[in-house]
Coordinates of C-alpha atoms and ligand atoms in Angstrom, one line a residue:
X24 CA -34.9 28.8 71.4
X25 CA -37.7 30.8 73.0
X26 CA -40.8 28.9 74.2
X27 CA -43.3 31.6 74.9
X28 CA -45.2 30.8 71.7
X29 CA -45.6 27.0 72.3
X30 CA -49.2 26.3 73.2
X31 CA -50.9 23.1 74.1
X32 CA -54.2 24.2 72.7
X33 CA -55.9 22.3 69.9
X34 CA -56.4 24.8 67.2
X35 CA -58.9 25.0 64.4
X36 CA -59.3 27.0 61.2
X37 CA -60.6 26.8 57.7
X38 CA -57.7 25.7 55.5
X39 CA -59.2 26.5 52.2
X40 CA -59.9 30.1 51.1
X41 CA -63.1 31.5 52.6
X42 CA -65.8 32.4 50.1
X43 CA -64.2 30.6 47.2
X44 CA -66.5 28.9 44.7
X45 CA -65.1 25.4 44.9
X46 CA -67.2 22.4 45.8
X47 CA -65.3 21.4 48.9
X48 CA -63.9 23.2 51.9
X49 CA -61.3 21.8 54.4
X50 CA -61.3 22.5 58.1
X51 CA -58.1 21.7 59.9
X52 CA -57.5 20.9 63.5
X53 CA -54.1 20.3 65.2
X54 CA -53.2 19.5 68.8
X55 CA -53.3 16.6 71.2
X56 CA -57.1 16.6 71.4
X57 CA -57.8 17.1 67.7
X58 CA -58.9 13.5 67.0
X59 CA -60.9 13.1 70.2
X60 CA -62.7 16.4 69.6
X61 CA -63.8 15.6 66.1
X62 CA -64.8 12.1 67.2
X63 CA -67.3 13.7 69.7
X64 CA -69.3 15.2 66.9
X65 CA -68.6 12.7 64.1
X66 CA -70.9 9.8 63.5
X67 CA -69.2 7.0 61.6
X68 CA -66.2 5.0 62.7
X69 CA -64.5 5.7 66.1
X70 CA -61.8 8.1 64.8
X71 CA -59.6 7.6 67.9
X72 CA -59.0 4.0 66.9
X73 CA -58.0 4.7 63.3
X74 CA -54.5 4.5 61.8
X75 CA -52.6 7.6 60.6
X76 CA -53.2 8.8 57.1
X77 CA -56.6 7.3 56.7
X78 CA -59.9 8.9 55.4
X79 CA -63.3 8.2 56.9
X80 CA -66.8 9.0 55.8
X81 CA -69.4 10.1 58.3
X82 CA -71.7 12.9 59.4
X83 CA -70.9 15.9 61.7
X84 CA -73.8 16.3 64.2
X85 CA -74.7 19.0 66.6
X86 CA -76.9 16.9 69.0
X87 CA -79.4 15.3 66.7
X88 CA -79.0 17.8 63.9
X89 CA -76.8 16.7 61.0
X90 CA -74.7 19.6 59.8
X91 CA -73.0 17.9 56.9
X92 CA -71.7 14.6 55.4
X93 CA -68.0 14.8 55.5
X94 CA -64.7 13.0 55.1
X95 CA -62.3 13.1 58.0
X96 CA -58.6 12.5 57.4
X97 CA -56.6 11.4 60.3
X98 CA -52.9 12.2 60.8
X99 CA -51.4 10.9 64.0
X100 CA -48.4 12.9 65.3
X101 CA -45.6 13.2 64.7
X102 CA -46.5 12.1 61.1
X103 CA -48.2 15.3 60.2
X104 CA -47.4 18.8 59.0
X105 CA -47.5 20.3 62.5
X106 CA -46.0 17.1 64.0
X107 CA -49.1 17.0 66.2
X108 CA -52.3 14.9 65.9
X109 CA -54.2 16.5 63.0
X110 CA -57.6 16.1 61.5
X111 CA -58.7 17.5 58.2
X112 CA -62.5 17.6 57.7
X113 CA -63.6 17.9 54.1
X114 CA -67.1 19.5 54.0
X115 CA -69.3 20.9 51.4
X116 CA -68.2 24.5 50.7
X117 CA -71.0 26.4 52.3
X118 CA -70.2 29.4 54.6
X119 CA -73.0 28.3 56.8
X120 CA -71.8 24.7 57.2
X121 CA -68.2 25.8 57.8
X122 CA -69.2 28.3 60.4
X123 CA -71.4 25.8 62.3
X124 CA -68.7 23.1 62.3
X125 CA -66.0 25.5 63.5
X126 CA -68.3 27.0 66.2
X127 CA -69.3 23.5 67.3
X128 CA -65.7 22.3 67.7
X129 CA -64.7 25.5 69.5
X130 CA -67.6 24.9 71.9
X131 CA -66.1 21.4 72.4
X132 CA -62.7 22.8 73.4
X133 CA -60.8 23.8 70.3
X134 CA -59.4 27.3 69.9
X135 CA -59.5 29.4 66.7
X136 CA -56.0 29.4 65.2
X137 CA -54.0 32.6 64.8
X138 CA -52.4 33.6 61.5
X139 CA -49.7 31.1 60.4
X140 CA -50.2 29.1 63.6
X141 CA -50.1 25.7 61.9
X142 CA -46.8 26.5 60.2
X143 CA -45.5 28.1 63.4
X144 CA -46.2 24.7 65.1
X145 CA -44.5 22.9 62.3
X146 CA -41.4 25.1 63.0
X147 CA -41.5 24.9 66.8
X148 CA -42.0 21.1 66.7
X149 CA -39.0 20.7 64.5
X150 CA -40.8 19.8 61.3
X151 CA -39.0 22.5 59.3
X152 CA -36.6 25.3 59.9
X153 CA -37.5 29.0 59.7
X154 CA -36.5 29.5 56.1
X155 CA -38.5 26.5 55.1
X156 CA -41.5 27.8 57.0
X157 CA -41.2 31.2 55.2
X158 CA -41.0 29.3 51.9
X159 CA -44.4 27.8 52.6
X160 CA -45.9 31.4 52.5
X161 CA -43.9 32.0 49.2
X162 CA -45.1 28.8 47.7
X163 CA -48.8 29.6 48.4
X164 CA -48.2 33.1 46.9
X165 CA -46.2 31.9 43.9
X166 CA -47.8 32.9 40.6
X167 CA -45.2 31.9 38.0
X168 CA -43.2 28.8 37.2
X169 CA -40.0 30.5 38.4
X170 CA -41.3 31.8 41.7
X171 CA -42.9 28.4 42.4
X172 CA -39.6 26.6 41.7
X173 CA -37.6 28.8 44.1
X174 CA -40.1 28.5 46.9
X175 CA -40.4 24.7 46.4
X176 CA -36.6 24.4 46.5
X177 CA -36.4 26.5 49.6
X178 CA -39.2 24.7 51.3
X179 CA -37.5 21.4 50.7
X180 CA -34.4 22.7 52.5
X181 CA -32.0 23.4 49.7
X182 CA -31.2 26.8 51.0
X183 CA -30.9 26.0 54.7
X184 CA -28.9 22.8 54.1
X185 CA -26.1 24.8 52.6
X186 CA -26.2 27.2 55.6
X187 CA -26.3 24.4 58.1
X188 CA -23.1 22.9 56.7
X189 CA -21.3 26.3 56.8
X190 CA -22.5 26.8 60.4
X191 CA -21.2 23.4 61.5
X192 CA -17.7 24.2 60.1
X193 CA -17.7 27.5 61.9
X194 CA -18.9 26.0 65.2
X195 CA -16.0 23.6 65.0
X196 CA -13.5 26.4 64.9
X197 CA -15.3 28.5 67.5
X198 CA -15.0 25.6 69.9
X199 CA -11.3 25.1 69.2
X200 CA -10.6 28.8 69.8
X201 CA -12.7 28.8 73.0
X202 CA -10.6 25.8 74.1
X203 CA -7.5 28.0 73.7
X204 CA -9.0 30.5 76.1
X205 CA -9.0 27.7 78.8
X206 CA -5.3 27.3 78.2
X207 CA -4.5 31.0 77.8
X208 CA -1.5 30.9 80.2
X209 CA 0.2 28.3 78.0
X210 CA 0.0 30.2 74.7
X211 CA -1.3 27.2 72.7
X212 CA -3.1 27.4 69.3
X213 CA -5.5 24.5 68.8
X214 CA -7.2 26.3 65.9
X215 CA -4.7 26.4 63.0
X216 CA -4.9 30.0 61.8
X217 CA -4.2 29.2 58.2
X218 CA -7.0 26.7 58.1
X219 CA -9.3 29.0 59.9
X220 CA -8.5 31.7 57.4
X221 CA -9.1 29.4 54.4
X222 CA -12.5 28.3 55.9
X223 CA -13.6 31.9 56.6
X224 CA -12.6 32.9 53.0
X225 CA -14.5 29.9 51.6
X226 CA -17.6 30.8 53.7
X227 CA -17.3 34.4 52.7
X228 CA -17.3 33.4 49.0
X229 CA -20.4 31.3 49.4
X230 CA -22.3 34.0 51.3
X231 CA -21.3 36.6 48.7
X232 CA -22.8 34.3 46.0
X233 CA -26.0 33.9 48.1
X234 CA -26.3 37.7 48.6
X235 CA -25.8 38.2 44.9
X236 CA -28.4 35.6 44.1
X237 CA -30.9 37.8 45.9
X238 CA -31.2 40.3 43.1
X239 CA -32.0 37.6 40.6
X240 CA -34.1 35.7 43.1
X241 CA -36.1 38.8 43.8
X242 CA -36.7 39.4 40.1
X243 CA -38.0 35.9 39.7
X244 CA -40.2 36.1 42.8
X245 CA -41.6 39.6 42.5
X246 CA -41.3 40.2 38.8
X247 CA -39.3 42.6 36.7
X248 CA -40.4 46.2 37.0
X249 CA -40.7 47.7 33.5
X250 CA -41.5 51.2 32.6
X251 CA -43.1 52.1 29.3
X252 CA -41.9 55.7 28.6
X253 CA -42.0 58.2 25.8
X254 CA -43.7 61.5 25.0
X255 CA -47.4 61.8 25.2
X256 CA -49.3 60.2 22.3
X257 CA -46.5 57.9 21.2
X258 CA -48.8 55.0 22.0
X259 CA -47.8 53.9 25.5
X260 CA -51.3 53.0 26.7
X261 CA -52.0 51.3 23.4
X262 CA -48.9 49.2 23.8
X263 CA -49.7 48.4 27.4
X264 CA -53.2 47.2 26.3
X265 CA -51.6 45.2 23.5
X266 CA -49.3 43.5 26.0
X267 CA -52.0 42.9 28.6
X268 CA -54.5 42.1 25.9
X269 CA -57.1 44.0 27.8
X270 CA -58.5 47.5 27.8
X271 CA -57.0 48.5 31.1
X272 CA -55.3 51.8 30.6
X273 CA -57.2 54.8 29.2
X274 CA -56.3 55.4 25.6
X275 CA -56.9 58.9 24.3
X276 CA -56.1 61.2 21.5
X277 CA -55.6 64.2 23.8
X278 CA -51.9 64.5 24.7
X279 CA -51.1 63.6 28.3
X280 CA -54.4 62.1 29.4
X281 CA -52.9 59.0 30.8
X282 CA -52.1 60.8 34.0
X283 CA -52.1 58.1 36.6
X284 CA -49.5 55.4 36.7
X285 CA -51.1 52.0 36.3
X286 CA -49.3 48.9 37.3
X287 CA -50.0 45.5 35.7
X288 CA -48.3 42.2 35.1
X289 CA -47.7 39.8 32.3
X290 CA -46.0 36.5 32.3
X291 CA -43.6 35.7 29.5
X292 CA -42.1 32.1 29.6
X293 CA -42.5 31.9 33.4
X294 CA -41.0 35.3 34.1
X295 CA -43.3 38.0 35.5
X296 CA -43.0 41.5 34.1
X297 CA -44.6 44.3 36.1
X298 CA -45.5 47.2 33.8
X299 CA -45.8 50.7 35.0
X300 CA -47.5 52.9 32.4
X301 CA -46.7 56.6 32.7
X302 CA -47.6 60.0 31.6
X303 CA -44.5 60.3 29.5
X304 CA -41.5 62.4 30.0
X305 CA -41.5 66.0 28.8
X306 CA -41.1 69.4 30.3
X307 CA -44.4 71.0 31.0
X308 CA -46.0 74.0 32.7
X309 CA -49.2 72.1 33.5
X310 CA -49.3 71.4 37.2
X311 CA -51.3 68.2 37.1
X312 CA -49.2 66.9 34.2
X313 CA -46.0 67.9 36.1
X314 CA -46.9 65.6 38.9
X315 CA -47.3 62.8 36.3
X316 CA -44.0 63.6 34.8
X317 CA -42.2 63.8 38.1
X318 CA -43.7 60.4 38.9
X319 CA -42.5 59.1 35.6
X320 CA -38.9 60.0 36.4
X321 CA -39.3 58.3 39.8
X322 CA -40.8 55.2 38.2
X323 CA -38.1 55.1 35.6
X324 CA -35.5 55.0 38.3
X325 CA -37.3 52.1 40.0
X326 CA -37.5 50.1 36.8
X327 CA -35.1 47.3 36.0
X328 CA -36.0 47.8 32.3
X329 CA -37.3 50.7 30.3
X330 CA -39.3 50.3 27.1
X331 CA -38.8 53.7 25.4
X332 CA -41.3 54.5 22.6
X333 CA -40.9 56.9 19.7
X334 CA -43.6 58.0 17.2
X335 CA -42.3 58.6 13.7
X336 CA -45.3 61.0 13.1
X337 CA -44.1 63.4 15.8
X338 CA -40.5 62.6 16.7
X339 CA -37.6 63.8 14.6
X340 CA -34.3 62.2 14.8
X341 CA -32.6 65.1 16.6
X342 CA -35.2 65.0 19.4
X343 CA -35.0 61.3 19.5
X344 CA -31.3 61.4 20.2
X345 CA -31.8 63.9 23.0
X346 CA -34.3 61.7 24.7
X347 CA -32.1 58.7 24.3
X348 CA -29.2 60.5 26.0
X349 CA -31.5 61.2 28.9
X350 CA -32.5 57.6 29.2
X351 CA -28.9 56.4 28.9
X352 CA -28.0 58.7 31.8
X353 CA -30.3 56.6 34.0
X354 CA -28.0 53.6 33.6
X355 CA -31.0 51.2 33.4
X356 CA -31.2 48.8 30.4
X357 CA -33.7 50.1 27.8
X358 CA -35.3 48.9 24.6
X359 CA -35.7 51.4 21.8
X360 CA -39.1 51.0 20.1
X361 CA -40.4 52.8 17.1
X362 CA -44.2 52.6 17.3
X363 CA -46.8 53.3 14.6
X364 CA -44.7 51.4 12.1
X365 CA -47.8 51.4 9.9
X366 CA -47.3 55.1 9.4
X367 CA -43.5 55.2 9.0
X368 CA -42.0 56.4 5.7
X369 CA -39.0 54.8 4.1
X370 CA -37.0 58.0 4.6
X371 CA -37.7 57.9 8.3
X372 CA -36.9 54.2 8.5
X373 CA -33.4 55.0 7.1
X374 CA -33.0 57.8 9.7
X375 CA -34.0 55.6 12.6
X376 CA -31.8 52.7 11.5
X377 CA -28.8 54.0 13.6
X378 CA -30.8 53.4 16.7
X379 CA -31.2 49.8 15.9
X380 CA -34.8 49.9 17.2
X381 CA -37.6 47.3 17.2
X382 CA -40.5 48.5 14.9
X383 CA -44.0 47.8 16.2
X384 CA -47.5 48.9 15.8
X385 CA -49.2 48.8 19.1
X386 CA -52.5 49.6 17.5
X387 CA -52.3 46.8 14.9
X388 CA -50.5 44.4 17.2
X389 CA -47.5 44.1 14.9
X390 CA -44.1 43.2 16.4
X391 CA -45.5 42.5 19.9
X392 CA -44.0 39.0 20.0
X393 CA -40.6 40.3 18.9
X394 CA -40.8 42.9 21.7
X395 CA -41.7 40.2 24.3
X396 CA -38.7 38.2 23.2
X397 CA -36.5 41.2 23.6
X398 CA -37.8 41.8 27.1
X399 CA -36.8 38.3 28.0
X400 CA -33.3 38.8 26.4
X401 CA -32.8 42.0 28.3
X402 CA -33.3 40.6 31.8
X403 CA -30.9 37.9 30.7
X404 CA -32.5 35.1 32.8
X405 CA -31.1 32.4 30.5
X406 CA -28.0 32.2 32.8
X407 CA -30.2 31.8 35.9
X408 CA -30.6 28.3 37.0
X409 CA -33.5 28.0 39.3
X410 CA -31.9 24.8 40.6
X411 CA -29.2 27.0 42.1
X412 CA -29.6 28.0 45.7
X413 CA -31.3 31.4 45.6
X414 CA -32.1 33.9 48.3
X415 CA -35.4 35.7 47.9
X416 CA -36.1 36.9 51.4
X417 CA -35.0 40.4 52.5
X418 CA -34.7 39.1 56.1
X419 CA -32.2 36.4 55.0
X420 CA -30.2 38.9 53.0
X421 CA -29.8 41.1 56.0
X422 CA -28.7 38.2 58.1
X423 CA -26.2 37.2 55.4
X424 CA -24.9 40.7 55.2
X425 CA -24.4 40.8 59.0
X426 CA -22.7 37.4 58.8
X427 CA -20.4 38.8 56.2
X428 CA -19.4 41.8 58.4
X429 CA -18.6 39.5 61.3
X430 CA -16.6 37.2 59.0
X431 CA -14.6 40.2 57.8
X432 CA -13.8 41.1 61.4
X433 CA -12.6 37.5 61.9
X434 CA -10.3 37.8 58.9
X435 CA -9.0 41.1 60.2
X436 CA -8.4 39.5 63.6
X437 CA -6.5 36.6 62.1
X438 CA -4.1 38.9 60.3
X439 CA -3.7 41.3 63.2
X440 CA -2.6 40.8 66.8
X441 CA -5.9 40.5 68.5
X442 CA -6.5 38.0 71.3
X443 CA -8.4 34.7 70.9
X444 CA -11.3 35.9 73.0
X445 CA -12.1 38.7 70.5
X446 CA -11.7 36.3 67.6
X447 CA -14.1 33.9 69.3
X448 CA -16.5 36.7 69.8
X449 CA -16.5 37.6 66.2
X450 CA -17.0 34.0 65.1
X451 CA -19.9 33.7 67.6
X452 CA -21.4 36.8 66.0
X453 CA -21.2 35.3 62.6
X454 CA -22.8 32.1 63.9
X455 CA -25.6 34.1 65.5
X456 CA -26.5 35.8 62.2
X457 CA -26.4 32.6 60.3
X458 CA -28.7 31.0 62.9
X459 CA -31.2 33.8 62.5
X460 CA -31.9 32.5 59.0
X461 CA -32.6 28.9 59.9
X462 CA -34.2 29.8 63.2
X463 CA -31.5 28.2 65.3
X464 CA -31.3 31.7 66.9
X465 CA -34.6 33.4 67.2
X466 CA -36.9 35.5 69.4
X467 CA -40.7 35.5 69.9
X468 CA -40.9 39.0 68.3
X469 CA -39.2 37.8 65.2
X470 CA -41.4 34.7 65.0
X471 CA -44.6 36.7 65.6
X472 CA -43.5 39.1 62.9
X473 CA -42.9 36.3 60.4
X474 CA -46.0 34.2 61.1
X475 CA -48.4 37.1 61.4
X476 CA -47.9 37.7 57.7
X477 CA -49.4 34.3 57.0
X478 CA -53.2 33.9 56.6
X479 CA -55.3 32.2 59.2
X480 CA -55.4 28.5 58.4
X481 CA -51.8 28.2 57.1
Ligands
GDP516 P1 -49.8 57.6 25.1 O1 -50.2 59.0 25.4 O2 -48.4 57.4 24.8 O3 -50.3 56.6 26.1 O4 -50.6 57.2 23.7 P2 -51.9 56.4 23.4 O5 -51.7 55.0 23.6 O6 -53.0 57.1 24.1 O7 -52.0 56.6 21.8 C1 -52.2 57.9 21.2 C2 -52.8 57.7 19.9 O8 -52.0 57.0 19.0 C3 -54.1 56.9 19.9 O9 -55.0 57.5 19.1 C4 -53.7 55.6 19.4 O10 -54.8 54.9 18.8 C5 -52.7 55.9 18.4 N1 -51.8 54.8 18.2 C6 -51.1 54.0 19.1 N2 -50.4 53.1 18.5 C7 -50.5 53.2 17.2 C8 -50.0 52.5 16.0 O11 -49.3 51.5 16.1 N3 -50.4 53.0 14.8 C9 -51.3 54.1 14.7 N4 -51.6 54.4 13.4 N5 -51.8 54.7 15.7 C10 -51.4 54.3 17.0

């Protein structure tokens, strides 16, 4: 473990979001001098003599001037988030008060905390492993029931517990094989190769499952990218508005006026769908329009789900089939929608029946609930159990993939005549990559990279 990031300073930051409209703000200090520093400016009980996890009313004073009436909550290390002495000062939420209190405490000897420094300390002091610390950031950012549940589960260690167990099993074998190296003259095998092979295969299977969970986990965390496509004027913007229930996209009678792609989100039963409205797909000579169309193709390829709209007042069944063939060629699940159902004739309805479409009217908000249900069906989340261990972090997936490669080398090594020292090396390599996830193996660069993405105060 690197130590360059460990600092003895007592750090201070606003823990609540700056500028928010709430009644109360919380200023947090962590470090060996946290309690004594606050005590110097706090008039009330002697905070240095109070038990952990107690709250005290008093005033914060700069000399004789009272800055605010506050509540100070005392956490005595190691029973705190950072494992250090920590004080949380609840003040009235005034930018002026906050600034004065922080400035005062910095004058007394605290240092302004860097981004993510509280959580970095929690990690460095053993309060949590790296994947748990990363989950804290995810938890704060979570905006749906599903992403919240995954982050919560990861923060509570579900994900890293499974990896720790795998790592321990591997460490055991690595040491047996390294022992063989000490006896290399005598040609002994402490590590039973069949057992080793069985273990590696078992770990390989678990990691494969974790890597696969990434796709689903990512969907739950970041939302399902959905493209609404179809020719100009079929009603894409109107549908987007109906789904978002707000007038966000520009609706117009002039074909092709929705030129820019607009991204927006809705939440259906805890699953986030990210909509990308587009200029529609069609061949065109118009340069500006062509950019929009090009972009539509690109967006459609990025989508995990396409809502393809037809307009019975302008689309004839032959043209419809041509467009459907194109969309099918993309190999992305799509929902066929006939919009403007208020204008459809019985004859057209018969024609369209072969497509098994959903009929909606975006303008009159008919069939929207049915469409939403179909969206949920299409992403098939019913078989995702958010209690399952799920990988949602690209850094973790990369480490798992590297682990997997090393494990495959080990398997090759067992079946082929390679020497124990090479086998041991490959196992160490797998251990290294597994350790990167939990933070057993880490560098200052990696930590700075992870924690700099946090906000100050976290
Ligand atoms: P886009 O170019 O695909 O984004 O199409 P718009 O959303 O701009 O809609 C084009 C025109 O069709 C507008 O005049 C809408 O009011 C109209 N429209 C959209 N949906 C419906 C519908 O369900 N019924 C009827 N009658 N008109 C609709």
